[in-house]
Structure formats: C-alpha cells, structure tokens
PDB file of N, CA and C in Angstrom:
ATOM      1  N   UNK Q   1    -106.637  45.469 -72.255  1.00 67.00           N
ATOM      2  CA  UNK Q   1    -106.128  43.862 -71.355  1.00 67.00           C
ATOM      3  C   UNK Q   1    -107.354  43.704 -70.379  1.00 67.00           C
ATOM      4  N   UNK Q   2    -107.549  42.580 -69.940  1.00 79.00           N
ATOM      5  CA  UNK Q   2    -108.911  42.216 -69.766  1.00 79.00           C
ATOM      6  C   UNK Q   2    -109.100  42.744 -68.209  1.00 79.00           C
ATOM      7  N   UNK Q   3    -109.751  42.951 -67.286  1.00 87.00           N
ATOM      8  CA  UNK Q   3    -110.339  42.903 -66.294  1.00 87.00           C
ATOM      9  C   UNK Q   3    -110.650  41.979 -65.481  1.00 87.00           C
ATOM     10  N   UNK Q   4    -110.157  41.569 -63.875  1.00 93.00           N
ATOM     11  CA  UNK Q   4    -110.438  40.191 -62.803  1.00 93.00           C
ATOM     12  C   UNK Q   4    -112.026  40.785 -62.356  1.00 93.00           C
ATOM     13  N   UNK Q   5    -113.136  40.058 -62.642  1.00 94.00           N
ATOM     14  CA  UNK Q   5    -114.427  41.089 -62.458  1.00 94.00           C
ATOM     15  C   UNK Q   5    -114.405  41.332 -60.874  1.00 94.00           C
ATOM     16  N   UNK Q   6    -113.751  40.919 -60.394  1.00 95.00           N
ATOM     17  CA  UNK Q   6    -113.329  41.074 -58.746  1.00 95.00           C
ATOM     18  C   UNK Q   6    -113.453  42.361 -58.263  1.00 95.00           C
ATOM     19  N   UNK Q   7    -112.616  42.969 -60.286  1.00 92.00           N
ATOM     20  CA  UNK Q   7    -112.390  44.037 -59.954  1.00 92.00           C
ATOM     21  C   UNK Q   7    -113.401  45.361 -59.978  1.00 92.00           C
ATOM     22  N   UNK Q   8    -113.925  44.687 -61.256  1.00 93.00           N
ATOM     23  CA  UNK Q   8    -115.505  45.215 -61.038  1.00 93.00           C
ATOM     24  C   UNK Q   8    -116.658  45.412 -59.731  1.00 93.00           C
ATOM     25  N   UNK Q   9    -116.429  43.710 -58.675  1.00 95.00           N
ATOM     26  CA  UNK Q   9    -117.551  44.385 -57.717  1.00 95.00           C
ATOM     27  C   UNK Q   9    -116.566  45.158 -57.110  1.00 95.00           C
ATOM     28  N   UNK Q  10    -115.391  44.955 -56.703  1.00 94.00           N
ATOM     29  CA  UNK Q  10    -114.626  45.194 -55.496  1.00 94.00           C
ATOM     30  C   UNK Q  10    -115.507  47.135 -54.963  1.00 94.00           C
ATOM     31  N   UNK Q  11    -115.356  47.745 -57.120  1.00 93.00           N
ATOM     32  CA  UNK Q  11    -115.391  49.269 -56.529  1.00 93.00           C
ATOM     33  C   UNK Q  11    -117.016  49.789 -55.846  1.00 93.00           C
ATOM     34  N   UNK Q  12    -117.928  48.551 -56.489  1.00 94.00           N
ATOM     35  CA  UNK Q  12    -119.327  48.584 -56.461  1.00 94.00           C
ATOM     36  C   UNK Q  12    -119.504  48.504 -54.737  1.00 94.00           C
ATOM     37  N   UNK Q  13    -118.840  47.620 -54.211  1.00 96.00           N
ATOM     38  CA  UNK Q  13    -119.402  47.653 -52.679  1.00 96.00           C
ATOM     39  C   UNK Q  13    -118.793  48.827 -51.777  1.00 96.00           C
ATOM     40  N   UNK Q  14    -117.715  49.613 -52.291  1.00 95.00           N
ATOM     41  CA  UNK Q  14    -117.056  50.583 -51.499  1.00 95.00           C
ATOM     42  C   UNK Q  14    -118.152  51.689 -51.625  1.00 95.00           C
ATOM     43  N   UNK Q  15    -118.990  51.841 -52.916  1.00 95.00           N
ATOM     44  CA  UNK Q  15    -119.887  52.833 -53.453  1.00 95.00           C
ATOM     45  C   UNK Q  15    -121.235  52.656 -52.736  1.00 95.00           C
ATOM     46  N   UNK Q  16    -121.909  51.281 -52.404  1.00 96.00           N
ATOM     47  CA  UNK Q  16    -122.363  50.747 -51.724  1.00 96.00           C
ATOM     48  C   UNK Q  16    -121.771  50.953 -49.826  1.00 96.00           C
ATOM     49  N   UNK Q  17    -121.602  51.448 -49.855  1.00 97.00           N
ATOM     50  CA  UNK Q  17    -120.973  50.797 -47.683  1.00 97.00           C
ATOM     51  C   UNK Q  17    -120.528  49.930 -47.908  1.00 97.00           C
ATOM     52  N   UNK Q  18    -120.973  48.925 -48.459  1.00 97.00           N
ATOM     53  CA  UNK Q  18    -120.297  47.455 -48.030  1.00 97.00           C
ATOM     54  C   UNK Q  18    -119.654  46.197 -47.605  1.00 97.00           C
ATOM     55  N   UNK Q  19    -119.154  46.140 -46.297  1.00 97.00           N
ATOM     56  CA  UNK Q  19    -117.593  45.855 -46.661  1.00 97.00           C
ATOM     57  C   UNK Q  19    -117.227  44.603 -46.660  1.00 97.00           C
ATOM     58  N   UNK Q  20    -115.847  43.922 -47.204  1.00 97.00           N
ATOM     59  CA  UNK Q  20    -115.823  42.031 -47.631  1.00 97.00           C
ATOM     60  C   UNK Q  20    -116.354  41.408 -47.077  1.00 97.00           C
ATOM     61  N   UNK Q  21    -116.521  41.474 -45.357  1.00 97.00           N
ATOM     62  CA  UNK Q  21    -117.121  40.441 -44.787  1.00 97.00           C
ATOM     63  C   UNK Q  21    -118.187  40.070 -44.499  1.00 97.00           C
ATOM     64  N   UNK Q  22    -118.772  41.623 -44.682  1.00 98.00           N
ATOM     65  CA  UNK Q  22    -120.692  41.595 -44.830  1.00 98.00           C
ATOM     66  C   UNK Q  22    -120.898  41.360 -46.259  1.00 98.00           C
ATOM     67  N   UNK Q  23    -120.296  41.296 -47.168  1.00 98.00           N
ATOM     68  CA  UNK Q  23    -120.834  40.691 -48.486  1.00 98.00           C
ATOM     69  C   UNK Q  23    -120.112  39.280 -48.940  1.00 98.00           C
ATOM     70  N   UNK Q  24    -119.404  38.694 -47.616  1.00 98.00           N
ATOM     71  CA  UNK Q  24    -119.906  37.276 -47.963  1.00 98.00           C
ATOM     72  C   UNK Q  24    -120.779  36.829 -47.670  1.00 98.00           C
ATOM     73  N   UNK Q  25    -120.570  37.506 -46.222  1.00 98.00           N
ATOM     74  CA  UNK Q  25    -121.747  36.373 -45.230  1.00 98.00           C
ATOM     75  C   UNK Q  25    -123.517  36.898 -46.253  1.00 98.00           C
ATOM     76  N   UNK Q  26    -123.354  37.460 -46.972  1.00 97.00           N
ATOM     77  CA  UNK Q  26    -124.692  37.428 -47.620  1.00 97.00           C
ATOM     78  C   UNK Q  26    -125.225  37.123 -48.844  1.00 97.00           C
ATOM     79  N   UNK Q  27    -123.518  36.482 -48.676  1.00 98.00           N
ATOM     80  CA  UNK Q  27    -123.345  35.190 -50.599  1.00 98.00           C
ATOM     81  C   UNK Q  27    -123.495  34.271 -49.863  1.00 98.00           C
ATOM     82  N   UNK Q  28    -122.618  33.962 -48.549  1.00 97.00           N
ATOM     83  CA  UNK Q  28    -123.046  32.333 -48.019  1.00 97.00           C
ATOM     84  C   UNK Q  28    -121.659  31.820 -47.874  1.00 97.00           C
ATOM     85  N   UNK Q  29    -120.419  32.725 -48.435  1.00 98.00           N
ATOM     86  CA  UNK Q  29    -118.967  32.322 -48.406  1.00 98.00           C
ATOM     87  C   UNK Q  29    -117.996  32.476 -47.695  1.00 98.00           C
ATOM     88  N   UNK Q  30    -116.576  31.921 -47.502  1.00 98.00           N
ATOM     89  CA  UNK Q  30    -116.767  32.085 -46.221  1.00 98.00           C
ATOM     90  C   UNK Q  30    -115.491  33.915 -46.888  1.00 98.00           C
ATOM     91  N   UNK Q  31    -115.166  34.493 -45.816  1.00 97.00           N
ATOM     92  CA  UNK Q  31    -115.080  35.872 -46.666  1.00 97.00           C
ATOM     93  C   UNK Q  31    -113.560  35.589 -47.471  1.00 97.00           C
ATOM     94  N   UNK Q  32    -112.428  34.788 -46.936  1.00 97.00           N
ATOM     95  CA  UNK Q  32    -111.016  34.462 -47.401  1.00 97.00           C
ATOM     96  C   UNK Q  32    -111.845  34.297 -48.407  1.00 97.00           C
ATOM     97  N   UNK Q  33    -112.296  33.423 -49.076  1.00 97.00           N
ATOM     98  CA  UNK Q  33    -112.742  33.310 -50.063  1.00 97.00           C
ATOM     99  C   UNK Q  33    -113.056  34.913 -51.285  1.00 97.00           C
ATOM    100  N   UNK Q  34    -114.003  35.148 -50.929  1.00 98.00           N
ATOM    101  CA  UNK Q  34    -114.738  36.401 -51.341  1.00 98.00           C
ATOM    102  C   UNK Q  34    -113.017  37.640 -51.452  1.00 98.00           C
ATOM    103  N   UNK Q  35    -112.131  37.532 -51.272  1.00 97.00           N
ATOM    104  CA  UNK Q  35    -111.044  38.427 -50.766  1.00 97.00           C
ATOM    105  C   UNK Q  35    -110.222  37.730 -52.046  1.00 97.00           C
ATOM    106  N   UNK Q  36    -110.118  36.460 -52.022  1.00 97.00           N
ATOM    107  CA  UNK Q  36    -109.418  36.484 -53.278  1.00 97.00           C
ATOM    108  C   UNK Q  36    -110.230  35.974 -54.509  1.00 97.00           C
ATOM    109  N   UNK Q  37    -111.564  36.345 -54.682  1.00 97.00           N
ATOM    110  CA  UNK Q  37    -111.498  37.166 -55.729  1.00 97.00           C
ATOM    111  C   UNK Q  37    -112.011  38.325 -55.981  1.00 97.00           C
ATOM    112  N   UNK Q  38    -112.274  38.984 -55.308  1.00 97.00           N
ATOM    113  CA  UNK Q  38    -112.362  40.676 -55.607  1.00 97.00           C
ATOM    114  C   UNK Q  38    -110.585  41.106 -56.109  1.00 97.00           C
ATOM    115  N   UNK Q  39    -109.919  40.809 -55.232  1.00 95.00           N
ATOM    116  CA  UNK Q  39    -108.265  40.458 -55.497  1.00 95.00           C
ATOM    117  C   UNK Q  39    -107.701  40.065 -56.573  1.00 95.00           C
ATOM    118  N   UNK Q  40    -108.821  39.599 -57.863  1.00 94.00           N
ATOM    119  CA  UNK Q  40    -107.735  38.393 -59.000  1.00 94.00           C
ATOM    120  C   UNK Q  40    -107.297  37.619 -58.503  1.00 94.00           C
ATOM    121  N   UNK Q  41    -107.292  36.592 -57.460  1.00 95.00           N
ATOM    122  CA  UNK Q  41    -106.786  35.470 -57.021  1.00 95.00           C
ATOM    123  C   UNK Q  41    -107.300  34.315 -57.538  1.00 95.00           C
ATOM    124  N   UNK Q  42    -108.244  34.096 -57.604  1.00 96.00           N
ATOM    125  CA  UNK Q  42    -109.467  32.966 -57.573  1.00 96.00           C
ATOM    126  C   UNK Q  42    -110.151  33.568 -59.128  1.00 96.00           C
ATOM    127  N   UNK Q  43    -110.005  32.894 -59.534  1.00 97.00           N
ATOM    128  CA  UNK Q  43    -111.566  32.934 -61.212  1.00 97.00           C
ATOM    129  C   UNK Q  43    -112.574  32.834 -60.493  1.00 97.00           C
ATOM    130  N   UNK Q  44    -113.808  33.789 -60.925  1.00 97.00           N
ATOM    131  CA  UNK Q  44    -115.050  33.771 -60.470  1.00 97.00           C
ATOM    132  C   UNK Q  44    -115.530  32.393 -61.151  1.00 97.00           C
ATOM    133  N   UNK Q  45    -116.908  31.923 -59.710  1.00 97.00           N
ATOM    134  CA  UNK Q  45    -117.547  30.485 -60.546  1.00 97.00           C
ATOM    135  C   UNK Q  45    -118.407  31.398 -60.857  1.00 97.00           C
ATOM    136  N   UNK Q  46    -119.228  30.373 -61.980  1.00 98.00           N
ATOM    137  CA  UNK Q  46    -120.611  30.342 -62.428  1.00 98.00           C
ATOM    138  C   UNK Q  46    -121.653  30.653 -60.862  1.00 98.00           C
ATOM    139  N   UNK Q  47    -121.606  29.614 -59.990  1.00 98.00           N
ATOM    140  CA  UNK Q  47    -122.317  30.248 -59.353  1.00 98.00           C
ATOM    141  C   UNK Q  47    -122.174  31.111 -57.791  1.00 98.00           C
ATOM    142  N   UNK Q  48    -121.019  31.832 -58.128  1.00 98.00           N
ATOM    143  CA  UNK Q  48    -121.060  32.878 -57.429  1.00 98.00           C
ATOM    144  C   UNK Q  48    -121.774  34.125 -58.003  1.00 98.00           C
ATOM    145  N   UNK Q  49    -121.342  34.201 -59.691  1.00 97.00           N
ATOM    146  CA  UNK Q  49    -121.696  34.902 -60.279  1.00 97.00           C
ATOM    147  C   UNK Q  49    -123.352  35.414 -60.277  1.00 97.00           C
ATOM    148  N   UNK Q  50    -124.038  34.446 -59.812  1.00 98.00           N
ATOM    149  CA  UNK Q  50    -125.233  34.182 -59.868  1.00 98.00           C
ATOM    150  C   UNK Q  50    -125.305  35.053 -57.919  1.00 98.00           C
ATOM    151  N   UNK Q  51    -125.160  34.890 -57.826  1.00 98.00           N
ATOM    152  CA  UNK Q  51    -124.821  34.994 -56.409  1.00 98.00           C
ATOM    153  C   UNK Q  51    -124.581  36.605 -56.412  1.00 98.00           C
ATOM    154  N   UNK Q  52    -123.893  36.643 -56.286  1.00 97.00           N
ATOM    155  CA  UNK Q  52    -123.709  38.238 -56.708  1.00 97.00           C
ATOM    156  C   UNK Q  52    -124.669  39.384 -57.610  1.00 97.00           C
ATOM    157  N   UNK Q  53    -125.219  39.092 -58.637  1.00 97.00           N
ATOM    158  CA  UNK Q  53    -126.189  39.355 -59.500  1.00 97.00           C
ATOM    159  C   UNK Q  53    -127.257  39.358 -58.485  1.00 97.00           C
ATOM    160  N   UNK Q  54    -128.243  38.384 -57.861  1.00 97.00           N
ATOM    161  CA  UNK Q  54    -128.736  37.712 -56.807  1.00 97.00           C
ATOM    162  C   UNK Q  54    -129.052  39.522 -55.261  1.00 97.00           C
ATOM    163  N   UNK Q  55    -127.223  39.481 -55.943  1.00 97.00           N
ATOM    164  CA  UNK Q  55    -127.735  40.326 -54.001  1.00 97.00           C
ATOM    165  C   UNK Q  55    -127.066  41.546 -54.196  1.00 97.00           C
ATOM    166  N   UNK Q  56    -126.554  42.428 -55.493  1.00 96.00           N
ATOM    167  CA  UNK Q  56    -125.633  43.450 -55.363  1.00 96.00           C
ATOM    168  C   UNK Q  56    -127.175  44.292 -57.405  1.00 96.00           C
ATOM    169  N   UNK Q  57    -127.006  43.003 -57.811  1.00 95.00           N
ATOM    170  CA  UNK Q  57    -127.535  42.821 -59.420  1.00 95.00           C
ATOM    171  C   UNK Q  57    -126.752  43.421 -60.328  1.00 95.00           C
ATOM    172  N   UNK Q  58    -125.075  43.731 -60.387  1.00 93.00           N
ATOM    173  CA  UNK Q  58    -124.786  42.922 -61.332  1.00 93.00           C
ATOM    174  C   UNK Q  58    -124.515  41.883 -61.825  1.00 93.00           C
ATOM    175  N   UNK Q  59    -125.258  42.113 -63.017  1.00 94.00           N
ATOM    176  CA  UNK Q  59    -124.916  40.726 -64.222  1.00 94.00           C
ATOM    177  C   UNK Q  59    -124.245  39.122 -64.578  1.00 94.00           C
ATOM    178  N   UNK Q  60    -124.747  38.490 -63.891  1.00 95.00           N
ATOM    179  CA  UNK Q  60    -123.329  37.335 -63.870  1.00 95.00           C
ATOM    180  C   UNK Q  60    -123.633  37.695 -65.081  1.00 95.00           C
ATOM    181  N   UNK Q  61    -123.822  37.323 -65.939  1.00 95.00           N
ATOM    182  CA  UNK Q  61    -123.588  36.950 -68.113  1.00 95.00           C
ATOM    183  C   UNK Q  61    -122.602  38.293 -67.980  1.00 95.00           C
ATOM    184  N   UNK Q  62    -122.269  39.628 -67.395  1.00 94.00           N
ATOM    185  CA  UNK Q  62    -121.199  40.430 -67.758  1.00 94.00           C
ATOM    186  C   UNK Q  62    -120.603  39.862 -66.425  1.00 94.00           C
ATOM    187  N   UNK Q  63    -120.377  39.040 -65.299  1.00 94.00           N
ATOM    188  CA  UNK Q  63    -118.847  38.962 -64.639  1.00 94.00           C
ATOM    189  C   UNK Q  63    -118.147  38.201 -65.356  1.00 94.00           C
ATOM    190  N   UNK Q  64    -119.919  37.000 -66.130  1.00 95.00           N
ATOM    191  CA  UNK Q  64    -118.743  35.554 -66.370  1.00 95.00           C
ATOM    192  C   UNK Q  64    -117.716  35.885 -68.059  1.00 95.00           C
ATOM    193  N   UNK Q  65    -118.328  37.089 -68.359  1.00 92.00           N
ATOM    194  CA  UNK Q  65    -117.750  37.359 -69.600  1.00 92.00           C
ATOM    195  C   UNK Q  65    -116.699  38.117 -69.489  1.00 92.00           C
ATOM    196  N   UNK Q  66    -116.359  38.538 -68.648  1.00 92.00           N
ATOM    197  CA  UNK Q  66    -115.319  39.447 -68.016  1.00 92.00           C
ATOM    198  C   UNK Q  66    -114.274  38.747 -67.083  1.00 92.00           C
ATOM    199  N   UNK Q  67    -114.132  36.933 -66.863  1.00 94.00           N
ATOM    200  CA  UNK Q  67    -113.958  35.821 -66.194  1.00 94.00           C
ATOM    201  C   UNK Q  67    -113.092  35.524 -67.617  1.00 94.00           C
ATOM    202  N   UNK Q  68    -114.115  35.049 -68.395  1.00 93.00           N
ATOM    203  CA  UNK Q  68    -113.684  34.408 -69.712  1.00 93.00           C
ATOM    204  C   UNK Q  68    -112.728  35.089 -70.503  1.00 93.00           C
ATOM    205  N   UNK Q  69    -113.254  36.471 -70.503  1.00 92.00           N
ATOM    206  CA  UNK Q  69    -112.316  37.316 -71.283  1.00 92.00           C
ATOM    207  C   UNK Q  69    -110.387  37.346 -70.510  1.00 92.00           C
ATOM    208  N   UNK Q  70    -110.526  37.042 -69.242  1.00 93.00           N
ATOM    209  CA  UNK Q  70    -110.014  37.469 -68.368  1.00 93.00           C
ATOM    210  C   UNK Q  70    -108.845  35.981 -68.596  1.00 93.00           C
ATOM    211  N   UNK Q  71    -108.940  34.966 -68.871  1.00 94.00           N
ATOM    212  CA  UNK Q  71    -108.784  33.721 -68.469  1.00 94.00           C
ATOM    213  C   UNK Q  71    -108.240  33.649 -70.339  1.00 94.00           C
ATOM    214  N   UNK Q  72    -108.665  34.501 -71.232  1.00 93.00           N
ATOM    215  CA  UNK Q  72    -107.532  33.886 -72.404  1.00 93.00           C
ATOM    216  C   UNK Q  72    -106.893  35.380 -72.534  1.00 93.00           C
ATOM    217  N   UNK Q  73    -106.839  36.481 -71.660  1.00 91.00           N
ATOM    218  CA  UNK Q  73    -105.812  37.215 -71.530  1.00 91.00           C
ATOM    219  C   UNK Q  73    -104.684  36.365 -71.548  1.00 91.00           C
ATOM    220  N   UNK Q  74    -104.759  35.853 -70.031  1.00 89.00           N
ATOM    221  CA  UNK Q  74    -104.550  35.492 -69.174  1.00 89.00           C
ATOM    222  C   UNK Q  74    -102.891  34.423 -69.769  1.00 89.00           C
ATOM    223  N   UNK Q  75    -104.158  33.597 -70.758  1.00 89.00           N
ATOM    224  CA  UNK Q  75    -103.236  32.295 -71.363  1.00 89.00           C
ATOM    225  C   UNK Q  75    -102.218  32.548 -73.063  1.00 89.00           C
ATOM    226  N   UNK Q  76    -102.933  33.970 -73.438  1.00 87.00           N
ATOM    227  CA  UNK Q  76    -102.249  34.452 -74.139  1.00 87.00           C
ATOM    228  C   UNK Q  76    -100.907  34.874 -73.557  1.00 87.00           C
ATOM    229  N   UNK Q  77    -100.693  35.401 -72.928  1.00 82.00           N
ATOM    230  CA  UNK Q  77     -99.944  35.928 -71.790  1.00 82.00           C
ATOM    231  C   UNK Q  77     -98.437  34.801 -71.698  1.00 82.00           C
ATOM    232  N   UNK Q  78     -98.947  33.851 -70.907  1.00 74.00           N
ATOM    233  CA  UNK Q  78     -97.852  33.153 -70.855  1.00 74.00           C
ATOM    234  C   UNK Q  78     -97.930  32.113 -71.490  1.00 74.00           C
ATOM    235  N   UNK Q  79     -98.544  31.693 -72.627  1.00 70.00           N
ATOM    236  CA  UNK Q  79     -98.244  31.282 -74.389  1.00 70.00           C
ATOM    237  C   UNK Q  79     -97.094  32.336 -74.589  1.00 70.00           C
ATOM    238  N   UNK Q  80     -97.179  33.223 -75.035  1.00 67.00           N
ATOM    239  CA  UNK Q  80     -95.614  34.179 -75.517  1.00 67.00           C
ATOM    240  C   UNK Q  80     -95.137  34.458 -74.646  1.00 67.00           C
ATOM    241  N   UNK Q  81     -95.138  33.995 -73.287  1.00 58.00           N
ATOM    242  CA  UNK Q  81     -93.918  34.079 -72.326  1.00 58.00           C
ATOM    243  C   UNK Q  81     -93.318  32.874 -73.062  1.00 58.00           C
ATOM    244  N   UNK Q  82     -93.749  31.458 -72.585  1.00 55.00           N
ATOM    245  CA  UNK Q  82     -93.552  30.060 -72.866  1.00 55.00           C
ATOM    246  C   UNK Q  82     -92.152  29.840 -74.306  1.00 55.00           C
ATOM    247  N   UNK Q  83     -92.723  31.098 -75.752  1.00 55.00           N
ATOM    248  CA  UNK Q  83     -91.978  31.100 -76.825  1.00 55.00           C
ATOM    249  C   UNK Q  83     -90.739  31.124 -76.553  1.00 55.00           C
ATOM    250  N   UNK Q  84     -89.706  30.531 -77.755  1.00 53.00           N
ATOM    251  CA  UNK Q  84     -88.640  30.583 -77.871  1.00 53.00           C
ATOM    252  C   UNK Q  84     -88.460  31.438 -78.954  1.00 53.00           C
ATOM    253  N   UNK Q  85     -87.651  32.849 -79.062  1.00 52.00           N
ATOM    254  CA  UNK Q  85     -87.005  32.320 -80.298  1.00 52.00           C
ATOM    255  C   UNK Q  85     -85.614  32.279 -80.796  1.00 52.00           C
ATOM    256  N   UNK Q  86     -85.693  31.703 -82.152  1.00 52.00           N
ATOM    257  CA  UNK Q  86     -84.494  31.148 -82.502  1.00 52.00           C
ATOM    258  C   UNK Q  86     -83.875  32.156 -84.201  1.00 52.00           C
ATOM    259  N   UNK Q  87     -82.653  32.337 -83.643  1.00 51.00           N
ATOM    260  CA  UNK Q  87     -81.695  33.207 -84.756  1.00 51.00           C
ATOM    261  C   UNK Q  87     -80.990  32.035 -85.727  1.00 51.00           C
ATOM    262  N   UNK Q  88     -80.157  32.600 -85.823  1.00 54.00           N
ATOM    263  CA  UNK Q  88     -78.632  31.894 -87.334  1.00 54.00           C
ATOM    264  C   UNK Q  88     -78.246  33.091 -87.140  1.00 54.00           C
ATOM    265  N   UNK Q  89     -76.740  32.676 -86.073  1.00 53.00           N
ATOM    266  CA  UNK Q  89     -75.315  33.496 -86.346  1.00 53.00           C
ATOM    267  C   UNK Q  89     -74.276  33.012 -87.812  1.00 53.00           C
ATOM    268  N   UNK Q  90     -73.926  33.738 -87.914  1.00 57.00           N
ATOM    269  CA  UNK Q  90     -72.197  32.980 -88.091  1.00 57.00           C
ATOM    270  C   UNK Q  90     -71.893  33.822 -87.880  1.00 57.00           C
ATOM    271  N   UNK Q  91     -70.403  33.249 -87.107  1.00 54.00           N
ATOM    272  CA  UNK Q  91     -69.345  33.994 -86.334  1.00 54.00           C
ATOM    273  C   UNK Q  91     -68.256  33.321 -87.024  1.00 54.00           C
ATOM    274  N   UNK Q  92     -67.455  34.499 -87.394  1.00 62.00           N
ATOM    275  CA  UNK Q  92     -66.262  34.580 -88.177  1.00 62.00           C
ATOM    276  C   UNK Q  92     -65.783  33.118 -87.046  1.00 62.00           C
ATOM    277  N   UNK Q  93     -64.121  32.132 -87.382  1.00 62.00           N
ATOM    278  CA  UNK Q  93     -63.727  31.421 -86.242  1.00 62.00           C
ATOM    279  C   UNK Q  93     -62.991  32.130 -85.387  1.00 62.00           C
ATOM    280  N   UNK Q  94     -62.342  33.190 -85.261  1.00 64.00           N
ATOM    281  CA  UNK Q  94     -62.192  33.933 -84.117  1.00 64.00           C
ATOM    282  C   UNK Q  94     -62.786  33.906 -82.931  1.00 64.00           C
ATOM    283  N   UNK Q  95     -64.094  34.572 -83.253  1.00 62.00           N
ATOM    284  CA  UNK Q  95     -64.563  34.908 -82.537  1.00 62.00           C
ATOM    285  C   UNK Q  95     -65.668  33.738 -81.307  1.00 62.00           C
ATOM    286  N   UNK Q  96     -65.579  32.547 -81.914  1.00 64.00           N
ATOM    287  CA  UNK Q  96     -66.859  31.496 -81.260  1.00 64.00           C
ATOM    288  C   UNK Q  96     -66.097  31.277 -80.465  1.00 64.00           C
ATOM    289  N   UNK Q  97     -65.330  31.541 -79.445  1.00 66.00           N
ATOM    290  CA  UNK Q  97     -64.908  31.895 -77.881  1.00 66.00           C
ATOM    291  C   UNK Q  97     -65.748  33.199 -77.256  1.00 66.00           C
ATOM    292  N   UNK Q  98     -66.065  33.714 -78.102  1.00 59.00           N
ATOM    293  CA  UNK Q  98     -67.012  34.769 -77.743  1.00 59.00           C
ATOM    294  C   UNK Q  98     -68.579  34.450 -77.162  1.00 59.00           C
ATOM    295  N   UNK Q  99     -68.820  33.916 -78.378  1.00 60.00           N
ATOM    296  CA  UNK Q  99     -69.966  33.644 -78.464  1.00 60.00           C
ATOM    297  C   UNK Q  99     -69.993  32.263 -77.447  1.00 60.00           C
ATOM    298  N   UNK Q 100     -68.809  31.500 -76.870  1.00 65.00           N
ATOM    299  CA  UNK Q 100     -69.277  30.391 -76.210  1.00 65.00           C
ATOM    300  C   UNK Q 100     -69.508  30.934 -74.569  1.00 65.00           C
ATOM    301  N   UNK Q 101     -68.833  31.707 -75.268  1.00 62.00           N
ATOM    302  CA  UNK Q 101     -69.052  32.910 -73.282  1.00 62.00           C
ATOM    303  C   UNK Q 101     -70.673  33.380 -73.134  1.00 62.00           C
ATOM    304  N   UNK Q 102     -70.450  34.444 -74.570  1.00 59.00           N
ATOM    305  CA  UNK Q 102     -72.096  34.772 -74.368  1.00 59.00           C
ATOM    306  C   UNK Q 102     -73.352  33.483 -74.329  1.00 59.00           C
ATOM    307  N   UNK Q 103     -73.867  32.186 -75.147  1.00 60.00           N
ATOM    308  CA  UNK Q 103     -74.393  31.140 -74.546  1.00 60.00           C
ATOM    309  C   UNK Q 103     -74.373  30.950 -72.885  1.00 60.00           C
ATOM    310  N   UNK Q 104     -73.073  30.789 -73.061  1.00 64.00           N
ATOM    311  CA  UNK Q 104     -72.792  30.819 -71.830  1.00 64.00           C
ATOM    312  C   UNK Q 104     -73.407  31.328 -70.419  1.00 64.00           C
ATOM    313  N   UNK Q 105     -73.452  33.026 -70.313  1.00 60.00           N
ATOM    314  CA  UNK Q 105     -74.140  33.676 -69.188  1.00 60.00           C
ATOM    315  C   UNK Q 105     -75.073  34.109 -69.540  1.00 60.00           C
ATOM    316  N   UNK Q 106     -76.338  33.787 -71.296  1.00 56.00           N
ATOM    317  CA  UNK Q 106     -77.756  33.801 -70.953  1.00 56.00           C
ATOM    318  C   UNK Q 106     -77.971  32.635 -71.322  1.00 56.00           C
ATOM    319  N   UNK Q 107     -76.937  31.079 -71.337  1.00 63.00           N
ATOM    320  CA  UNK Q 107     -78.098  30.653 -71.396  1.00 63.00           C
ATOM    321  C   UNK Q 107     -79.196  29.525 -72.248  1.00 63.00           C
ATOM    322  N   UNK Q 108     -78.032  30.418 -73.854  1.00 59.00           N
ATOM    323  CA  UNK Q 108     -78.833  29.877 -74.898  1.00 59.00           C
ATOM    324  C   UNK Q 108     -78.018  28.424 -75.542  1.00 59.00           C
ATOM    325  N   UNK Q 109     -78.725  28.116 -76.810  1.00 62.00           N
ATOM    326  CA  UNK Q 109     -78.421  27.278 -77.229  1.00 62.00           C
ATOM    327  C   UNK Q 109     -77.921  27.368 -78.148  1.00 62.00           C
ATOM    328  N   UNK Q 110     -76.737  26.524 -78.410  1.00 59.00           N
ATOM    329  CA  UNK Q 110     -75.679  26.694 -79.520  1.00 59.00           C
ATOM    330  C   UNK Q 110     -75.514  25.400 -80.290  1.00 59.00           C
ATOM    331  N   UNK Q 111     -75.092  25.647 -81.698  1.00 58.00           N
ATOM    332  CA  UNK Q 111     -74.808  24.878 -82.306  1.00 58.00           C
ATOM    333  C   UNK Q 111     -73.741  24.844 -83.507  1.00 58.00           C
ATOM    334  N   UNK Q 112     -72.504  23.752 -83.397  1.00 54.00           N
ATOM    335  CA  UNK Q 112     -71.795  24.751 -84.411  1.00 54.00           C
ATOM    336  C   UNK Q 112     -71.692  23.697 -85.302  1.00 54.00           C
TER     337      UNK Q 112
END
C-alpha cells in the first residue's frame, strides 16, 4: 500500500519540534493548505516538494515519487471498485420469483 508523502513529512516535523503553523510560514503557504497535504487530503505539488527539500532536507524526488505511487494505487483501487462482475445462472422455472426478489433486493441486473 502506497503512503501519501504528507505522512512522511509529518513525523519529521514532530522529530524536529516544528509545528505545522511554523512550517507553513517557513514554506510561505497557508497553514490550512499544509495541513491538507500532511493529512493526505491534498496532493503534494512539485513546487511544494522543492520547498520542503529546501526547508528540512527531505528529497523532493523521494516525496514526488511517493506522491506518484500513491496516486497510482488510489487510481487502481478506484478502478477496481467500479468493476462489475457478471455471473450466469440457470434457475428452474419454479424459482424465478425467488430470483426476482434477490435481483430487486441487491440491485442486480437480470436477463430472462
């Protein structure tokens, strides 16, 4: 599972005793913007990655690689969630009402 780069930066700040507000000021960005990045709610931009490297020495290349991997894993997970499975069943005629009820209850599509 990929890790959002914000989750890599956050422990560094704690280790160095730098608050998010102080760090946002060092980077020249809004504290709310930094908070969203550190909490994985916003993607890390190239520009911000370079600023972080300059400020605390975490390599921008490493952070951007983590962001790319995170984006890829997120896209794959979304793609997998949107796939639908097709199942073919043969139901005896006397059980068709049961099948209709199952289709209705679970939102399946059924072709008779």
